[in-house]
Amino acid sequence: MSRRKLPHELKLGRRTLLRGALAGGLVAVGLPTLEAMLDDHGTRLASGAELPRRLLTWLFGNGCRLEHWVPATQGPDYALTAELAPLANVKGACSVLTGFRNYVAGRRGHHDGVAGIFSGHPFIQLDPMGAPYASKFGGPSIDQVVADVIGTETYIKSLQLGVSKRHLQNQGPTLATMSHRSPDQPLMAERDPGKLYDKLFMSFSPPDDPSAGLRALALDAVLEDAQSLKKRVSTSDRQRIDAHLESIFQLQKQILAIPPNCDVPQKPDVEPYNPDGTEPLYELNEAMARLLAMAFSCDLTRVASYMFTGASGGAQFHMLPPSEFPEYPGGTDYSHADHHNVSHINLPYEQDFIHKSVIVSMENLAFLLELLASIPEGTGSLLDQCAVLAASDVGEGWIHSEIDFPIVVAGGAGGRLKTGIGHYRSPSEESVTTISLACVQAVLPSPDDVPAIGGTLGVYDGYTDTPCAAIVA
Amino acid sequence: MSRAWALATAMAVVAAACGNETPPLPPVTASPPFDPADAPMRRLLASQYTASIGVMFGATAAQVATPPGDNELHGYTTIGAAQLSMTDDLVATYEISARAVASAAMGEAARIAELLDCSPQGPGDRACMESFVGRAGRLAFRRPLAEEEVERFADVGMAASQQLGDFYAGVELAIVALLQAPSFLFVVETGSPIPAEPAKSRLDGYELAARMSLFLVGAGPDEALLDAVAAGELDTPEGVREAARSLLGDPRARAALRHFFDEYLVLRDLGTTSKDPSRFPSWSPALAASMREETMRLMADIVWKRDADLRELLTADYTFVDERLAALYGVDPPESGSSESGWARVTLPTAQGRSGLLTHASILSRQAHATSTSPTYRGLFVLERFLCKTMPSAPNDVVTELPPSSTAPTMRERLAVHLEDPSCASCHAPVDPIGLALENFDSIGEHRTKENGATIDASVDHPYLGSFDGAQSLALALLAREELASCIVRNLHRHATGHVETKGELPAIDALVAGFVAGGHRLQPLLVDLVSSELFRTVATVDGGLSE
């Protein structure tokens, strides 16, 4: 269980910010922010622009054991509980938020949860008429709301990554991914570190590549084809073609961008599965965390979602040893079991297993946060420039509870979020979306850029225009 | 009205069946009134994308295709493909794939020459470029290109040809563009409004050919089929039936039907299903692959080899095993050298009471937990997939506490709480008993008579399926339900068209079901009937016909 290695320092190369000329506009291509480009105080770029702030949403599936999660006291000096203990090294940068409620809940456990906290929109239930159940998000997830504002300035608008491949894929987009541009645009996470590496560092056209212009030219014909198709199809299909057009524009921009001067790290080499068919969760998480830290640090993107394990997902916590329960001889080795299935069995052995799996999840979150905290940026660290919203899709896993989701907000978002508040427990069952909105607004140029998030559908109400006061600086 | 029509059709089919030794089904020339459904644009599935490239440029080019993956919705990837939109990642992935395919296609000199149908006279030979775009584009877009479309993609080719001084570099870039065009990546099925009923539109021959070819052989139409459309051969139901029969004779139809059954029976991720190694040491990805293959072999035996009654899928007392499965089922392994494939048809031991798919290790393993069976999963699977019934999920804040096996040794006893607590029973009562009838098969489908030392009782009373004891009588109870025939038709239709049937379509589906039943539940004739039906050829007019 404690095979975790300390993140070693990322070696960053020369830092600069290049701008690529392109017909119709400029694409800023991300690079490590150059010390030489910082002003004398190291708090802004020499150009006067603020240091970039980043949003990261992070999911672990199937909730926690509240008795082992919720700290006994509030404030900065609270004692870490067993499930929060892995966050000890970044405790000061983390706010543990309990007692919040998901007001879009009431229809279908895990669907309610991810849609609630990561979008605030009640999910759309798709009428199955005898077909298997499915749902999709009711509106964009918060990472995409943010990407629309600050993602256009970077090489990649937003990144979606994941660790466990054993996430639920047969109940529609809601559970398949945590990032949704619109109800019909789920953005699937990359779970292969090698492929993520290629996407981040190998997809640039070399500056003197003559094919770049031709590739962009081919896309012009594709754009025209899309435009002419639009005339023949339905209103809803026209919207789908618009989405296609938007992505083609984005690709053209990328093809014509000048590649960043980012020191390309080593390509990660992690097998997707262990020889016994289980997943090397720690190793995959470490590789993904390093790539994400590099992408943020090089300013390739400022927005990411990170699905460590899926909502209602079947990750195997094969590293957990069988527990000893002499009074309960029915115990079984759950190291190969589907996490979600086990979570619903309210027996001592199974719930002890779930408890330990939450600790594993927090160890993996801690690795990522410690890594971000170890990378200097400006006068502080990369983590100081991030708003990280880490949460699960239900509270107490085995009953799908709608209150008391495990939620940790980490990072100061360049001073826009309070750090050092420790544990805060809502006295009034505030909406989880107030936390989401606070994280959204913290990374935007101005909170007014997105005054509210979420929506309502009958009694399900995730709309909020009030960011969580406990964490807004 | 529709019932009378269905009856008439059924009688016609029976009459035909009696009069001939190998009865050809009568052409479906009439159709009960129905309201067609919307047909949103449908992104090619990854397999359809790759196979379509095979049709255009051959197997070598298809091999380097790297399309993005599919998203399943309501059990089918085609439904996901019809509802979801493009994203940055998908578009970027298609671009990479298009460039790789185009580069590989240029190595297929003979095929490129065929598609050119001219000898390029240097980098400025626009006529030859247009000839290429016209031919390759017709395969890509599954229809002839309009003049401005030929120009558009020839422009791309000519720009590269002249910039690089190489005609073939132009061809390559034209391919790159064609393969990223929405007209290739999306199946567009708008049809034209029927004059008397403008809210309904009929697919034209090209749209129908594409829908049919993608369904039956998993690839866009080839040149022969497009030529047949151009010659008007798909304008009559009999012409469509002829084309369908020809496609069913294509070896690719076998793979396409496997694809359907993979999704229908939820076997795609069987290989990554995991089992507790201490309880099931024989479980491995290789064993899972054998299980999946067994199911596909039974299906192929019934559908392709014998064109037999599809209900044998549920009742078969025989199956196909390799060495691994023979050990699991306790039958003799295939004699070495008896068959080059390592597979043999075997009769299952009577004492195990196995019954077709219901006791296939593939389905029993997939619908079970890592450590134990799941009568609930197995029951849901049977209800959903064979009878098209859906169940609500467990409500939030429900207590899912089951007693430990120390006090309740069998799953039946542990699950009793589901049926005793009224709040659980309302949903579990029709579900769990089906799975309990399969309790003689453990989490990987091995036969057993005891669990934790206690004898397993597989007899149950079901709220509407009657009483049954074990898999074989469960199969008979299912065979007695009329939903069984309609459910397979509905599932095929979902997969073929990319949408869950609407209420308005049900009369037409019922008519197909009647023909299927009357014809002896044979799948091949059903496929022909389905693709030649008005249901398959008619869609709701774009925006209800109100946009113009």
Short mmCIF file of C-alpha atoms in Angstrom, two decimals, chain A residues 37-210:
data_model
loop_
_atom_site.label_atom_id
_atom_site.label_comp_id
_atom_site.label_asym_id
_atom_site.label_seq_id
_atom_site.Cartn_x
_atom_site.Cartn_y
_atom_site.Cartn_z
CA MET A 37 10.15 36.96 -18.56
CA LEU A 38 8.96 37.49 -15.03
CA ASP A 39 8.95 40.94 -13.56
CA ASP A 40 11.34 41.91 -10.75
CA HIS A 41 8.99 40.60 -8.10
CA GLY A 42 8.48 37.30 -9.87
CA THR A 43 4.74 37.66 -9.52
CA ARG A 44 3.78 38.60 -13.05
CA LEU A 45 5.09 38.15 -16.52
CA ALA A 46 7.28 41.03 -17.66
CA SER A 47 4.54 41.91 -20.12
CA GLY A 48 2.38 42.71 -17.12
CA ALA A 49 0.13 39.73 -17.66
CA GLU A 50 -0.73 37.65 -14.65
CA LEU A 51 0.79 34.23 -14.24
CA PRO A 52 -1.55 31.63 -15.68
CA ARG A 53 -4.01 30.00 -13.32
CA ARG A 54 -5.20 26.45 -13.92
CA LEU A 55 -8.27 24.42 -13.11
CA LEU A 56 -8.07 20.71 -12.40
CA THR A 57 -11.08 18.54 -11.61
CA TRP A 58 -10.25 15.18 -10.09
CA LEU A 59 -12.58 12.23 -9.51
CA PHE A 60 -12.36 9.06 -7.52
CA GLY A 61 -15.37 6.78 -7.75
CA ASN A 62 -17.87 5.35 -5.31
CA GLY A 63 -17.49 7.62 -2.30
CA CYS A 64 -15.82 7.16 1.06
CA ARG A 65 -16.50 5.91 4.58
CA LEU A 66 -17.67 9.07 6.24
CA GLU A 67 -16.70 7.86 9.71
CA HIS A 68 -13.10 7.64 8.48
CA TRP A 69 -13.26 10.77 6.32
CA VAL A 70 -14.88 13.65 8.18
CA PRO A 71 -12.49 15.28 10.67
CA ALA A 72 -13.76 15.72 14.21
CA THR A 73 -12.99 19.41 14.45
CA GLN A 74 -12.95 22.35 12.08
CA GLY A 75 -10.29 24.92 11.31
CA PRO A 76 -6.66 24.72 10.25
CA ASP A 77 -5.55 22.56 13.14
CA TYR A 78 -7.93 19.67 12.58
CA ALA A 79 -6.52 16.19 12.93
CA LEU A 80 -6.28 14.28 9.67
CA THR A 81 -8.57 11.26 9.61
CA ALA A 82 -7.42 7.90 8.32
CA GLU A 83 -8.70 8.52 4.81
CA LEU A 84 -7.26 12.05 4.68
CA ALA A 85 -3.92 11.07 6.19
CA PRO A 86 -2.17 10.65 2.82
CA LEU A 87 -2.61 14.41 2.25
CA ALA A 88 -0.37 15.24 5.26
CA ASN A 89 2.43 16.78 3.17
CA VAL A 90 0.05 19.15 1.39
CA LYS A 91 -2.38 19.63 4.28
CA GLY A 92 -1.81 23.38 4.31
CA ALA A 93 -2.75 23.70 0.65
CA CYS A 94 -5.94 21.65 1.02
CA SER A 95 -9.39 22.64 2.21
CA VAL A 96 -11.49 19.72 3.36
CA LEU A 97 -15.12 20.65 2.78
CA THR A 98 -17.86 18.56 4.39
CA GLY A 99 -21.57 18.86 5.01
CA PHE A 100 -22.41 20.10 1.52
CA ARG A 101 -25.39 18.67 -0.37
CA ASN A 102 -25.95 17.74 -3.98
CA TYR A 103 -29.26 19.31 -4.90
CA VAL A 104 -29.52 17.68 -8.31
CA ALA A 105 -29.69 14.26 -6.65
CA GLY A 106 -32.65 11.95 -6.39
CA ARG A 107 -32.82 9.97 -9.59
CA ARG A 108 -29.87 7.70 -10.08
CA GLY A 109 -27.01 7.60 -7.60
CA HIS A 110 -23.73 7.89 -9.42
CA HIS A 111 -25.20 9.83 -12.34
CA ASP A 112 -26.55 12.43 -9.92
CA GLY A 113 -23.18 12.77 -8.27
CA VAL A 114 -20.82 13.43 -11.16
CA ALA A 115 -23.34 15.63 -12.95
CA GLY A 116 -23.98 17.59 -9.76
CA ILE A 117 -20.55 18.43 -8.59
CA PHE A 118 -18.80 18.70 -11.92
CA SER A 119 -21.50 20.61 -13.81
CA GLY A 120 -24.40 21.64 -11.57
CA HIS A 121 -26.78 20.58 -14.32
CA PRO A 122 -29.29 17.80 -13.64
CA PHE A 123 -28.38 15.01 -16.03
CA ILE A 124 -30.59 14.15 -19.00
CA GLN A 125 -32.25 10.79 -18.64
CA LEU A 126 -32.54 9.11 -22.03
CA ASP A 127 -35.82 7.30 -22.52
CA PRO A 128 -34.76 3.73 -22.90
CA MET A 129 -38.05 2.15 -24.04
CA GLY A 130 -36.89 -1.32 -23.28
CA ALA A 131 -33.25 -0.56 -24.04
CA PRO A 132 -30.59 -0.38 -21.34
CA TYR A 133 -30.53 2.75 -19.19
CA ALA A 134 -28.39 5.69 -20.25
CA SER A 135 -27.95 9.33 -19.36
CA LYS A 136 -25.93 12.29 -20.48
CA PHE A 137 -24.89 15.54 -18.84
CA GLY A 138 -27.47 18.31 -18.84
CA GLY A 139 -24.94 21.01 -19.59
CA PRO A 140 -21.22 21.59 -19.87
CA SER A 141 -18.93 20.41 -17.11
CA ILE A 142 -17.10 23.18 -15.28
CA ASP A 143 -13.75 22.39 -16.87
CA GLN A 144 -15.32 23.10 -20.25
CA VAL A 145 -16.99 26.27 -19.00
CA VAL A 146 -13.54 27.43 -17.98
CA ALA A 147 -11.87 26.15 -21.17
CA ASP A 148 -14.19 28.33 -23.22
CA VAL A 149 -12.78 31.38 -21.47
CA ILE A 150 -9.10 30.61 -20.90
CA GLY A 151 -8.50 27.53 -23.06
CA THR A 152 -8.32 29.46 -26.28
CA GLU A 153 -4.99 30.93 -25.28
CA THR A 154 -3.15 27.63 -25.16
CA TYR A 155 -2.10 24.95 -27.60
CA ILE A 156 -4.66 22.53 -26.21
CA LYS A 157 -7.94 23.90 -24.89
CA SER A 158 -8.30 21.29 -22.20
CA LEU A 159 -6.97 17.88 -21.32
CA GLN A 160 -8.91 14.85 -20.18
CA LEU A 161 -6.97 12.12 -18.51
CA GLY A 162 -7.72 9.07 -16.52
CA VAL A 163 -6.02 6.25 -14.71
CA SER A 164 -8.26 3.20 -14.27
CA LYS A 165 -9.67 1.84 -17.52
CA ARG A 166 -12.31 -0.04 -15.59
CA HIS A 167 -14.86 2.74 -15.68
CA LEU A 168 -18.49 2.21 -16.57
CA GLN A 169 -19.09 2.66 -20.28
CA ASN A 170 -22.55 1.25 -20.77
CA GLN A 171 -24.79 3.77 -19.05
CA GLY A 172 -24.20 6.70 -21.34
CA PRO A 173 -21.81 9.65 -21.35
CA THR A 174 -22.55 10.75 -17.77
CA LEU A 175 -20.52 7.96 -16.25
CA ALA A 176 -18.16 7.41 -19.17
CA THR A 177 -16.30 10.66 -18.56
CA MET A 178 -16.35 13.69 -16.28
CA SER A 179 -15.74 16.26 -19.06
CA HIS A 180 -18.60 17.30 -21.30
CA ARG A 181 -18.59 20.25 -23.70
CA SER A 182 -22.32 19.82 -24.16
CA PRO A 183 -24.80 17.01 -23.58
CA ASP A 184 -23.79 15.48 -26.90
CA GLN A 185 -20.08 16.07 -26.57
CA PRO A 186 -18.55 13.88 -23.93
CA LEU A 187 -14.78 14.27 -23.97
CA MET A 188 -13.21 10.90 -23.38
CA ALA A 189 -10.19 10.68 -21.14
CA GLU A 190 -6.83 9.42 -22.34
CA ARG A 191 -5.72 6.58 -20.12
CA ASP A 192 -2.59 5.54 -21.97
CA PRO A 193 0.41 7.60 -20.81
CA GLY A 194 2.25 6.91 -24.07
CA LYS A 195 -0.61 8.27 -26.14
CA LEU A 196 -1.00 11.28 -23.88
CA TYR A 197 2.70 11.92 -24.30
CA ASP A 198 2.37 11.82 -28.09
CA LYS A 199 -0.57 14.18 -27.97
CA LEU A 200 1.28 16.65 -25.75
CA PHE A 201 4.76 16.56 -27.13
CA MET A 202 4.82 14.81 -30.50
CA SER A 203 1.97 16.43 -32.37
CA PHE A 204 3.62 19.69 -33.29
CA SER A 205 4.62 20.35 -36.85
CA PRO A 206 8.30 21.22 -36.95
CA PRO A 207 8.63 24.92 -37.82
CA ASP A 208 10.01 24.20 -41.28
CA ASP A 209 7.57 21.41 -42.13
CA PRO A 210 6.17 22.15 -45.60
#
